[in-house]
């Protein structure tokens, strides 16, 4: 529970209220009209529309956090995959560095896999 609140920040668009007041005279802004899929003719002086940035929650995930959560697993997969390719290339060409490569790669792969398996438990 506590970790969740630490990872969220107050939505800048609606100041954590959840409804948009960024348009004229405290009405909702154009971007939020669009997010709420209002027909064009009613896109004026609408008050208290759901904030389009946070979906009305008032809290949002920091962008860096989201990037990290998405990119890190991808990087790990790419890294493990390319290491496997390097190992098989080394095996095919009977590289003199094969045993070193194998030891090096298996250590990395092991720690990556271990990291993701242990972090999934949280
Ligand atoms: Zn918001
Ligand atoms: Zn807005």
mmCIF file of N, CA and C and ligand atoms in Angstrom:
data_model
loop_
_atom_site.group_PDB
_atom_site.id
_atom_site.type_symbol
_atom_site.label_atom_id
_atom_site.label_comp_id
_atom_site.label_asym_id
_atom_site.label_seq_id
_atom_site.Cartn_x
_atom_site.Cartn_y
_atom_site.Cartn_z
ATOM 1 N N UNK A 1 0.846 -1.208 0.000
ATOM 2 C CA UNK A 1 0.000 0.000 0.000
ATOM 3 C C UNK A 1 0.874 1.248 0.000
ATOM 4 N N UNK A 2 1.861 1.267 0.893
ATOM 5 C CA UNK A 2 2.696 2.459 1.011
ATOM 6 C C UNK A 2 3.509 2.683 -0.264
ATOM 7 N N UNK A 3 3.994 1.587 -0.838
ATOM 8 C CA UNK A 3 4.799 1.698 -2.048
ATOM 9 C C UNK A 3 3.992 2.339 -3.177
ATOM 10 N N UNK A 4 2.726 2.001 -3.254
ATOM 11 C CA UNK A 4 1.867 2.547 -4.296
ATOM 12 C C UNK A 4 1.810 4.066 -4.223
ATOM 13 N N UNK A 5 1.622 4.612 -3.026
ATOM 14 C CA UNK A 5 1.472 6.064 -2.908
ATOM 15 C C UNK A 5 2.798 6.761 -3.195
ATOM 16 N N UNK A 6 3.911 6.103 -2.867
ATOM 17 C CA UNK A 6 5.218 6.701 -3.137
ATOM 18 C C UNK A 6 5.436 6.834 -4.638
ATOM 19 N N UNK A 7 4.977 5.821 -5.383
ATOM 20 C CA UNK A 7 5.213 5.820 -6.819
ATOM 21 C C UNK A 7 4.277 6.737 -7.596
ATOM 22 N N UNK A 8 3.268 7.282 -6.940
ATOM 23 C CA UNK A 8 2.328 8.146 -7.652
ATOM 24 C C UNK A 8 2.566 9.601 -7.272
ATOM 25 N N UNK A 9 2.356 10.495 -8.216
ATOM 26 C CA UNK A 9 2.439 11.905 -7.891
ATOM 27 C C UNK A 9 1.102 12.533 -8.210
ATOM 28 N N UNK A 10 0.874 13.692 -7.642
ATOM 29 C CA UNK A 10 -0.392 14.366 -7.892
ATOM 30 C C UNK A 10 -0.440 14.820 -9.351
ATOM 31 N N UNK A 11 -1.557 14.582 -10.000
ATOM 32 C CA UNK A 11 -1.679 14.939 -11.414
ATOM 33 C C UNK A 11 -1.529 16.444 -11.585
ATOM 34 N N UNK A 12 -0.613 16.842 -12.479
ATOM 35 C CA UNK A 12 -0.359 18.273 -12.657
ATOM 36 C C UNK A 12 -1.492 18.951 -13.400
ATOM 37 N N UNK A 13 -2.165 18.212 -14.227
ATOM 38 C CA UNK A 13 -3.210 18.806 -15.058
ATOM 39 C C UNK A 13 -4.404 19.248 -14.215
ATOM 40 N N UNK A 14 -4.764 18.456 -13.223
ATOM 41 C CA UNK A 14 -5.963 18.775 -12.451
ATOM 42 C C UNK A 14 -5.640 19.051 -10.980
ATOM 43 N N UNK A 15 -4.358 19.164 -10.635
ATOM 44 C CA UNK A 15 -3.929 19.394 -9.249
ATOM 45 C C UNK A 15 -4.444 18.329 -8.310
ATOM 46 N N UNK A 16 -4.570 17.122 -8.789
ATOM 47 C CA UNK A 16 -4.983 16.025 -7.933
ATOM 48 C C UNK A 16 -6.467 15.973 -7.634
ATOM 49 N N UNK A 17 -7.249 16.830 -8.321
ATOM 50 C CA UNK A 17 -8.692 16.851 -8.070
ATOM 51 C C UNK A 17 -9.403 15.774 -8.885
ATOM 52 N N UNK A 18 -8.923 15.554 -10.104
ATOM 53 C CA UNK A 18 -9.547 14.540 -10.953
ATOM 54 C C UNK A 18 -10.474 15.123 -12.009
ATOM 55 N N UNK A 19 -10.806 16.417 -11.865
ATOM 56 C CA UNK A 19 -11.614 17.064 -12.889
ATOM 57 C C UNK A 19 -10.843 18.265 -13.442
ATOM 58 N N UNK A 20 -11.027 18.531 -14.719
ATOM 59 C CA UNK A 20 -10.212 19.543 -15.391
ATOM 60 C C UNK A 20 -10.804 20.944 -15.248
ATOM 61 N N UNK A 21 -9.931 21.896 -14.883
ATOM 62 C CA UNK A 21 -10.360 23.297 -14.788
ATOM 63 C C UNK A 21 -9.390 24.192 -15.547
ATOM 64 N N UNK A 22 -8.833 23.672 -16.615
ATOM 65 C CA UNK A 22 -7.791 24.421 -17.304
ATOM 66 C C UNK A 22 -8.293 25.274 -18.464
ATOM 67 N N UNK A 23 -9.571 25.234 -18.722
ATOM 68 C CA UNK A 23 -10.114 26.043 -19.815
ATOM 69 C C UNK A 23 -10.466 27.445 -19.340
ATOM 70 N N UNK A 24 -11.280 28.145 -20.141
ATOM 71 C CA UNK A 24 -11.690 29.495 -19.789
ATOM 72 C C UNK A 24 -12.633 29.483 -18.589
ATOM 73 N N UNK A 25 -12.462 30.447 -17.707
ATOM 74 C CA UNK A 25 -13.339 30.628 -16.544
ATOM 75 C C UNK A 25 -13.517 29.350 -15.724
ATOM 76 N N UNK A 26 -12.460 28.569 -15.630
ATOM 77 C CA UNK A 26 -12.555 27.364 -14.813
ATOM 78 C C UNK A 26 -13.278 26.217 -15.478
ATOM 79 N N UNK A 27 -13.577 26.358 -16.758
ATOM 80 C CA UNK A 27 -14.176 25.240 -17.489
ATOM 81 C C UNK A 27 -13.080 24.253 -17.880
ATOM 82 N N UNK A 28 -13.488 23.134 -18.410
ATOM 83 C CA UNK A 28 -12.496 22.137 -18.804
ATOM 84 C C UNK A 28 -11.829 22.529 -20.119
ATOM 85 N N UNK A 29 -10.629 22.013 -20.341
ATOM 86 C CA UNK A 29 -9.850 22.418 -21.513
ATOM 87 C C UNK A 29 -10.160 21.537 -22.725
ATOM 88 N N UNK A 30 -9.699 21.989 -23.872
ATOM 89 C CA UNK A 30 -9.981 21.298 -25.137
ATOM 90 C C UNK A 30 -9.486 19.848 -25.138
ATOM 91 N N UNK A 31 -8.299 19.668 -24.606
ATOM 92 C CA UNK A 31 -7.728 18.317 -24.613
ATOM 93 C C UNK A 31 -8.632 17.354 -23.862
ATOM 94 N N UNK A 32 -9.215 17.841 -22.770
ATOM 95 C CA UNK A 32 -10.066 16.959 -21.966
ATOM 96 C C UNK A 32 -11.441 16.769 -22.608
ATOM 97 N N UNK A 33 -11.910 17.762 -23.363
ATOM 98 C CA UNK A 33 -13.135 17.541 -24.146
ATOM 99 C C UNK A 33 -12.922 16.355 -25.072
ATOM 100 N N UNK A 34 -11.750 16.377 -25.708
ATOM 101 C CA UNK A 34 -11.461 15.316 -26.665
ATOM 102 C C UNK A 34 -11.355 13.964 -25.968
ATOM 103 N N UNK A 35 -10.707 13.962 -24.818
ATOM 104 C CA UNK A 35 -10.545 12.704 -24.087
ATOM 105 C C UNK A 35 -11.898 12.167 -23.649
ATOM 106 N N UNK A 36 -12.817 13.073 -23.329
ATOM 107 C CA UNK A 36 -14.144 12.639 -22.902
ATOM 108 C C UNK A 36 -15.064 12.376 -24.088
ATOM 109 N N UNK A 37 -14.539 12.554 -25.294
ATOM 110 C CA UNK A 37 -15.258 12.283 -26.542
ATOM 111 C C UNK A 37 -16.567 13.040 -26.623
ATOM 112 N N UNK A 38 -16.503 14.325 -26.262
ATOM 113 C CA UNK A 38 -17.696 15.151 -26.390
ATOM 114 C C UNK A 38 -17.874 15.545 -27.852
ATOM 115 N N UNK A 39 -19.112 15.611 -28.322
ATOM 116 C CA UNK A 39 -19.327 16.101 -29.688
ATOM 117 C C UNK A 39 -18.848 17.549 -29.826
ATOM 118 N N UNK A 40 -18.454 17.920 -31.023
ATOM 119 C CA UNK A 40 -17.790 19.199 -31.254
ATOM 120 C C UNK A 40 -18.615 20.385 -30.751
ATOM 121 N N UNK A 41 -19.921 20.383 -31.017
ATOM 122 C CA UNK A 41 -20.752 21.550 -30.675
ATOM 123 C C UNK A 41 -20.872 21.772 -29.175
ATOM 124 N N UNK A 42 -20.617 20.755 -28.367
ATOM 125 C CA UNK A 42 -20.757 20.940 -26.917
ATOM 126 C C UNK A 42 -19.413 21.167 -26.245
ATOM 127 N N UNK A 43 -18.389 21.459 -27.051
ATOM 128 C CA UNK A 43 -17.067 21.646 -26.456
ATOM 129 C C UNK A 43 -16.855 23.079 -25.992
ATOM 130 N N UNK A 44 -17.719 23.537 -25.155
ATOM 131 C CA UNK A 44 -17.537 24.875 -24.604
ATOM 132 C C UNK A 44 -18.189 24.954 -23.236
ATOM 133 N N UNK A 45 -17.491 25.622 -22.322
ATOM 134 C CA UNK A 45 -18.036 25.854 -20.993
ATOM 135 C C UNK A 45 -18.561 24.597 -20.315
ATOM 136 N N UNK A 46 -17.853 23.512 -20.490
ATOM 137 C CA UNK A 46 -18.203 22.307 -19.745
ATOM 138 C C UNK A 46 -17.379 22.304 -18.466
ATOM 139 N N UNK A 47 -18.039 22.082 -17.345
ATOM 140 C CA UNK A 47 -17.331 22.114 -16.068
ATOM 141 C C UNK A 47 -17.226 20.709 -15.483
ATOM 142 N N UNK A 48 -16.106 20.503 -14.796
ATOM 143 C CA UNK A 48 -15.953 19.261 -14.044
ATOM 144 C C UNK A 48 -15.845 18.023 -14.896
ATOM 145 N N UNK A 49 -15.285 18.167 -16.089
ATOM 146 C CA UNK A 49 -15.057 16.969 -16.892
ATOM 147 C C UNK A 49 -13.917 16.151 -16.278
ATOM 148 N N UNK A 50 -13.957 14.871 -16.515
ATOM 149 C CA UNK A 50 -12.877 14.016 -16.040
ATOM 150 C C UNK A 50 -11.557 14.494 -16.628
ATOM 151 N N UNK A 51 -10.548 14.554 -15.786
ATOM 152 C CA UNK A 51 -9.228 14.965 -16.259
ATOM 153 C C UNK A 51 -8.710 13.956 -17.279
ATOM 154 N N UNK A 52 -8.310 14.471 -18.429
ATOM 155 C CA UNK A 52 -7.851 13.581 -19.485
ATOM 156 C C UNK A 52 -6.470 13.004 -19.231
ATOM 157 N N UNK A 53 -5.694 13.650 -18.364
ATOM 158 C CA UNK A 53 -4.322 13.188 -18.135
ATOM 159 C C UNK A 53 -4.273 11.991 -17.202
ATOM 160 N N UNK A 54 -5.128 12.001 -16.189
ATOM 161 C CA UNK A 54 -5.062 10.928 -15.203
ATOM 162 C C UNK A 54 -6.326 10.084 -15.211
ATOM 163 N N UNK A 55 -7.284 10.422 -16.072
ATOM 164 C CA UNK A 55 -8.511 9.642 -16.148
ATOM 165 C C UNK A 55 -9.411 9.848 -14.948
ATOM 166 N N UNK A 56 -9.251 10.986 -14.248
ATOM 167 C CA UNK A 56 -10.147 11.318 -13.148
ATOM 168 C C UNK A 56 -9.692 10.782 -11.801
ATOM 169 N N UNK A 57 -8.514 10.178 -11.766
ATOM 170 C CA UNK A 57 -8.040 9.615 -10.496
ATOM 171 C C UNK A 57 -7.410 10.712 -9.639
ATOM 172 N N UNK A 58 -6.797 11.711 -10.308
ATOM 173 C CA UNK A 58 -6.115 12.775 -9.575
ATOM 174 C C UNK A 58 -4.667 12.440 -9.294
ATOM 175 N N UNK A 59 -4.306 11.196 -9.541
ATOM 176 C CA UNK A 59 -2.912 10.779 -9.336
ATOM 177 C C UNK A 59 -2.421 10.118 -10.610
ATOM 178 N N UNK A 60 -1.161 10.264 -10.857
ATOM 179 C CA UNK A 60 -0.600 9.665 -12.060
ATOM 180 C C UNK A 60 0.750 9.055 -11.740
ATOM 181 N N UNK A 61 1.118 8.087 -12.551
ATOM 182 C CA UNK A 61 2.406 7.448 -12.398
ATOM 183 C C UNK A 61 3.467 8.360 -13.004
ATOM 184 N N UNK A 62 4.597 8.533 -12.349
ATOM 185 C CA UNK A 62 5.660 9.329 -12.974
ATOM 186 C C UNK A 62 6.101 8.681 -14.277
ATOM 187 N N UNK A 63 6.402 9.513 -15.241
ATOM 188 C CA UNK A 63 6.749 8.997 -16.561
ATOM 189 C C UNK A 63 7.978 8.104 -16.503
ATOM 190 N N UNK A 64 8.972 8.510 -15.704
ATOM 191 C CA UNK A 64 10.200 7.729 -15.623
ATOM 192 C C UNK A 64 9.910 6.336 -15.097
ATOM 193 N N UNK A 65 9.003 6.260 -14.148
ATOM 194 C CA UNK A 65 8.629 4.970 -13.566
ATOM 195 C C UNK A 65 8.018 4.066 -14.634
ATOM 196 N N UNK A 66 7.145 4.666 -15.432
ATOM 197 C CA UNK A 66 6.492 3.901 -16.476
ATOM 198 C C UNK A 66 7.508 3.414 -17.510
ATOM 199 N N UNK A 67 8.426 4.325 -17.875
ATOM 200 C CA UNK A 67 9.466 3.975 -18.840
ATOM 201 C C UNK A 67 10.279 2.815 -18.310
ATOM 202 N N UNK A 68 10.659 2.931 -17.032
ATOM 203 C CA UNK A 68 11.491 1.903 -16.428
ATOM 204 C C UNK A 68 10.776 0.559 -16.454
ATOM 205 N N UNK A 69 9.493 0.573 -16.082
ATOM 206 C CA UNK A 69 8.755 -0.680 -16.008
ATOM 207 C C UNK A 69 8.610 -1.326 -17.373
ATOM 208 N N UNK A 70 8.569 -0.524 -18.403
ATOM 209 C CA UNK A 70 8.379 -1.099 -19.730
ATOM 210 C C UNK A 70 9.691 -1.461 -20.388
ATOM 211 N N UNK A 71 10.688 -0.601 -20.207
ATOM 212 C CA UNK A 71 11.915 -0.773 -20.975
ATOM 213 C C UNK A 71 12.837 -1.805 -20.343
ATOM 214 N N UNK A 72 12.893 -1.856 -19.039
ATOM 215 C CA UNK A 72 13.827 -2.769 -18.387
ATOM 216 C C UNK A 72 13.610 -4.231 -18.781
ATOM 217 N N UNK A 73 12.382 -4.745 -18.754
ATOM 218 C CA UNK A 73 12.204 -6.143 -19.167
ATOM 219 C C UNK A 73 12.582 -6.357 -20.628
ATOM 220 N N UNK A 74 12.301 -5.360 -21.466
ATOM 221 C CA UNK A 74 12.637 -5.475 -22.875
ATOM 222 C C UNK A 74 14.144 -5.549 -23.058
ATOM 223 N N UNK A 75 14.843 -4.672 -22.344
ATOM 224 C CA UNK A 75 16.306 -4.657 -22.409
ATOM 225 C C UNK A 75 16.873 -5.996 -21.979
ATOM 226 N N UNK A 76 16.312 -6.539 -20.915
ATOM 227 C CA UNK A 76 16.798 -7.812 -20.388
ATOM 228 C C UNK A 76 16.620 -8.907 -21.430
ATOM 229 N N UNK A 77 15.452 -8.914 -22.081
ATOM 230 C CA UNK A 77 15.190 -9.938 -23.093
ATOM 231 C C UNK A 77 16.162 -9.778 -24.261
ATOM 232 N N UNK A 78 16.362 -8.535 -24.690
ATOM 233 C CA UNK A 78 17.270 -8.274 -25.809
ATOM 234 C C UNK A 78 18.695 -8.703 -25.447
ATOM 235 N N UNK A 79 19.090 -8.367 -24.221
ATOM 236 C CA UNK A 79 20.445 -8.679 -23.794
ATOM 237 C C UNK A 79 20.663 -10.196 -23.750
ATOM 238 N N UNK A 80 19.719 -10.901 -23.138
ATOM 239 C CA UNK A 80 19.839 -12.362 -23.028
ATOM 240 C C UNK A 80 19.858 -12.983 -24.420
ATOM 241 N N UNK A 81 18.978 -12.465 -25.274
ATOM 242 C CA UNK A 81 18.884 -13.010 -26.626
ATOM 243 C C UNK A 81 20.186 -12.808 -27.398
ATOM 244 N N UNK A 82 20.737 -11.588 -27.323
ATOM 245 C CA UNK A 82 21.956 -11.322 -28.083
ATOM 246 C C UNK A 82 23.138 -12.102 -27.511
ATOM 247 N N UNK A 83 23.141 -12.310 -26.210
ATOM 248 C CA UNK A 83 24.211 -13.120 -25.615
ATOM 249 C C UNK A 83 24.134 -14.562 -26.126
ATOM 250 N N UNK A 84 22.904 -15.068 -26.235
ATOM 251 C CA UNK A 84 22.721 -16.428 -26.740
ATOM 252 C C UNK A 84 23.221 -16.518 -28.177
ATOM 253 N N UNK A 85 22.948 -15.470 -28.967
ATOM 254 C CA UNK A 85 23.416 -15.447 -30.354
ATOM 255 C C UNK A 85 24.939 -15.454 -30.393
ATOM 256 N N UNK A 86 25.532 -14.612 -29.539
ATOM 257 C CA UNK A 86 27.001 -14.527 -29.497
ATOM 258 C C UNK A 86 27.603 -15.882 -29.134
ATOM 259 N N UNK A 87 26.982 -16.547 -28.147
ATOM 260 C CA UNK A 87 27.496 -17.851 -27.719
ATOM 261 C C UNK A 87 27.418 -18.855 -28.861
ATOM 262 N N UNK A 88 26.269 -18.865 -29.570
ATOM 263 C CA UNK A 88 26.147 -19.869 -30.632
ATOM 264 C C UNK A 88 27.089 -19.562 -31.786
ATOM 265 N N UNK A 89 27.289 -18.262 -32.068
ATOM 266 C CA UNK A 89 28.247 -17.901 -33.114
ATOM 267 C C UNK A 89 29.642 -18.367 -32.714
ATOM 268 N N UNK A 90 30.000 -18.147 -31.461
ATOM 269 C CA UNK A 90 31.310 -18.544 -30.965
ATOM 270 C C UNK A 90 31.467 -20.058 -31.029
ATOM 271 N N UNK A 91 30.366 -20.784 -30.740
ATOM 272 C CA UNK A 91 30.411 -22.234 -30.785
ATOM 273 C C UNK A 91 30.612 -22.719 -32.216
ATOM 274 N N UNK A 92 29.921 -22.079 -33.160
ATOM 275 C CA UNK A 92 30.009 -22.488 -34.568
ATOM 276 C C UNK A 92 31.381 -22.213 -35.145
ATOM 277 N N UNK A 93 31.945 -21.064 -34.780
ATOM 278 C CA UNK A 93 33.246 -20.703 -35.345
ATOM 279 C C UNK A 93 34.390 -21.271 -34.526
ATOM 280 N N UNK A 94 34.042 -22.065 -33.514
ATOM 281 C CA UNK A 94 35.050 -22.662 -32.630
ATOM 282 C C UNK A 94 36.016 -21.599 -32.101
ATOM 283 N N UNK A 95 35.409 -20.529 -31.608
ATOM 284 C CA UNK A 95 36.211 -19.426 -31.098
ATOM 285 C C UNK A 95 37.055 -19.855 -29.902
ATOM 286 N N UNK A 96 38.295 -19.396 -29.842
ATOM 287 C CA UNK A 96 39.140 -19.744 -28.690
ATOM 288 C C UNK A 96 38.626 -19.121 -27.395
ATOM 289 N N UNK A 97 37.742 -18.124 -27.525
ATOM 290 C CA UNK A 97 37.214 -17.453 -26.322
ATOM 291 C C UNK A 97 35.901 -18.068 -25.864
ATOM 292 N N UNK A 98 35.521 -19.185 -26.478
ATOM 293 C CA UNK A 98 34.192 -19.747 -26.228
ATOM 294 C C UNK A 98 33.929 -20.000 -24.751
ATOM 295 N N UNK A 99 34.868 -20.629 -24.073
ATOM 296 C CA UNK A 99 34.627 -20.987 -22.667
ATOM 297 C C UNK A 99 34.510 -19.737 -21.805
ATOM 298 N N UNK A 100 35.334 -18.724 -22.115
ATOM 299 C CA UNK A 100 35.237 -17.470 -21.359
ATOM 300 C C UNK A 100 33.897 -16.777 -21.623
ATOM 301 N N UNK A 101 33.533 -16.765 -22.894
ATOM 302 C CA UNK A 101 32.269 -16.167 -23.291
ATOM 303 C C UNK A 101 31.102 -16.852 -22.591
ATOM 304 N N UNK A 102 31.165 -18.161 -22.569
ATOM 305 C CA UNK A 102 30.085 -18.946 -21.969
ATOM 306 C C UNK A 102 29.961 -18.624 -20.484
ATOM 307 N N UNK A 103 31.104 -18.557 -19.806
ATOM 308 C CA UNK A 103 31.096 -18.272 -18.370
ATOM 309 C C UNK A 103 30.562 -16.864 -18.113
ATOM 310 N N UNK A 104 31.035 -15.913 -18.914
ATOM 311 C CA UNK A 104 30.626 -14.521 -18.802
ATOM 312 C C UNK A 104 29.120 -14.374 -19.040
ATOM 313 N N UNK A 105 28.646 -14.988 -20.124
ATOM 314 C CA UNK A 105 27.246 -14.836 -20.489
ATOM 315 C C UNK A 105 26.317 -15.524 -19.512
ATOM 316 N N UNK A 106 26.708 -16.707 -19.084
ATOM 317 C CA UNK A 106 25.804 -17.429 -18.190
ATOM 318 C C UNK A 106 25.689 -16.703 -16.849
ATOM 319 N N UNK A 107 26.756 -15.998 -16.452
ATOM 320 C CA UNK A 107 26.678 -15.206 -15.224
ATOM 321 C C UNK A 107 25.675 -14.069 -15.394
ATOM 322 N N UNK A 108 25.745 -13.393 -16.549
ATOM 323 C CA UNK A 108 24.822 -12.281 -16.804
ATOM 324 C C UNK A 108 23.396 -12.784 -16.922
ATOM 325 N N UNK A 109 23.216 -13.830 -17.735
ATOM 326 C CA UNK A 109 21.871 -14.368 -17.933
ATOM 327 C C UNK A 109 21.290 -14.836 -16.608
ATOM 328 N N UNK A 110 22.124 -15.486 -15.829
ATOM 329 C CA UNK A 110 21.675 -15.977 -14.529
ATOM 330 C C UNK A 110 21.205 -14.852 -13.629
ATOM 331 N N UNK A 111 21.960 -13.740 -13.605
ATOM 332 C CA UNK A 111 21.578 -12.643 -12.715
ATOM 333 C C UNK A 111 20.329 -11.926 -13.225
ATOM 334 N N UNK A 112 20.212 -11.813 -14.562
ATOM 335 C CA UNK A 112 19.022 -11.170 -15.126
ATOM 336 C C UNK A 112 17.778 -11.993 -14.815
ATOM 337 N N UNK A 113 17.880 -13.285 -15.092
ATOM 338 C CA UNK A 113 16.743 -14.172 -14.839
ATOM 339 C C UNK A 113 16.409 -14.185 -13.348
ATOM 340 N N UNK A 114 17.444 -14.260 -12.521
ATOM 341 C CA UNK A 114 17.236 -14.264 -11.076
ATOM 342 C C UNK A 114 16.557 -12.986 -10.609
ATOM 343 N N UNK A 115 16.994 -11.856 -11.181
ATOM 344 C CA UNK A 115 16.426 -10.568 -10.807
ATOM 345 C C UNK A 115 14.939 -10.529 -11.124
ATOM 346 N N UNK A 116 14.566 -10.973 -12.317
ATOM 347 C CA UNK A 116 13.157 -10.882 -12.718
ATOM 348 C C UNK A 116 12.288 -11.882 -11.990
ATOM 349 N N UNK A 117 12.859 -13.041 -11.687
ATOM 350 C CA UNK A 117 12.053 -14.003 -10.950
ATOM 351 C C UNK A 117 11.831 -13.553 -9.530
ATOM 352 N N UNK A 118 12.859 -12.925 -8.938
ATOM 353 C CA UNK A 118 12.702 -12.500 -7.546
ATOM 354 C C UNK A 118 11.837 -11.248 -7.455
ATOM 355 N N UNK A 119 11.894 -10.353 -8.466
ATOM 356 C CA UNK A 119 11.108 -9.120 -8.389
ATOM 357 C C UNK A 119 9.643 -9.376 -8.713
ATOM 358 N N UNK A 120 9.360 -10.498 -9.371
ATOM 359 C CA UNK A 120 7.956 -10.802 -9.668
ATOM 360 C C UNK A 120 7.178 -11.142 -8.416
ATOM 361 N N UNK A 121 7.896 -11.629 -7.408
ATOM 362 C CA UNK A 121 7.230 -12.042 -6.181
ATOM 363 C C UNK A 121 6.661 -10.888 -5.372
ATOM 364 N N UNK A 122 7.142 -9.659 -5.625
ATOM 365 C CA UNK A 122 6.747 -8.522 -4.817
ATOM 366 C C UNK A 122 5.263 -8.173 -4.958
HETATM 367 ZN ZN1 LIG B 1 -5.532 14.814 -13.652
HETATM 368 ZN ZN1 LIG B 2 -7.931 19.510 -19.231
#
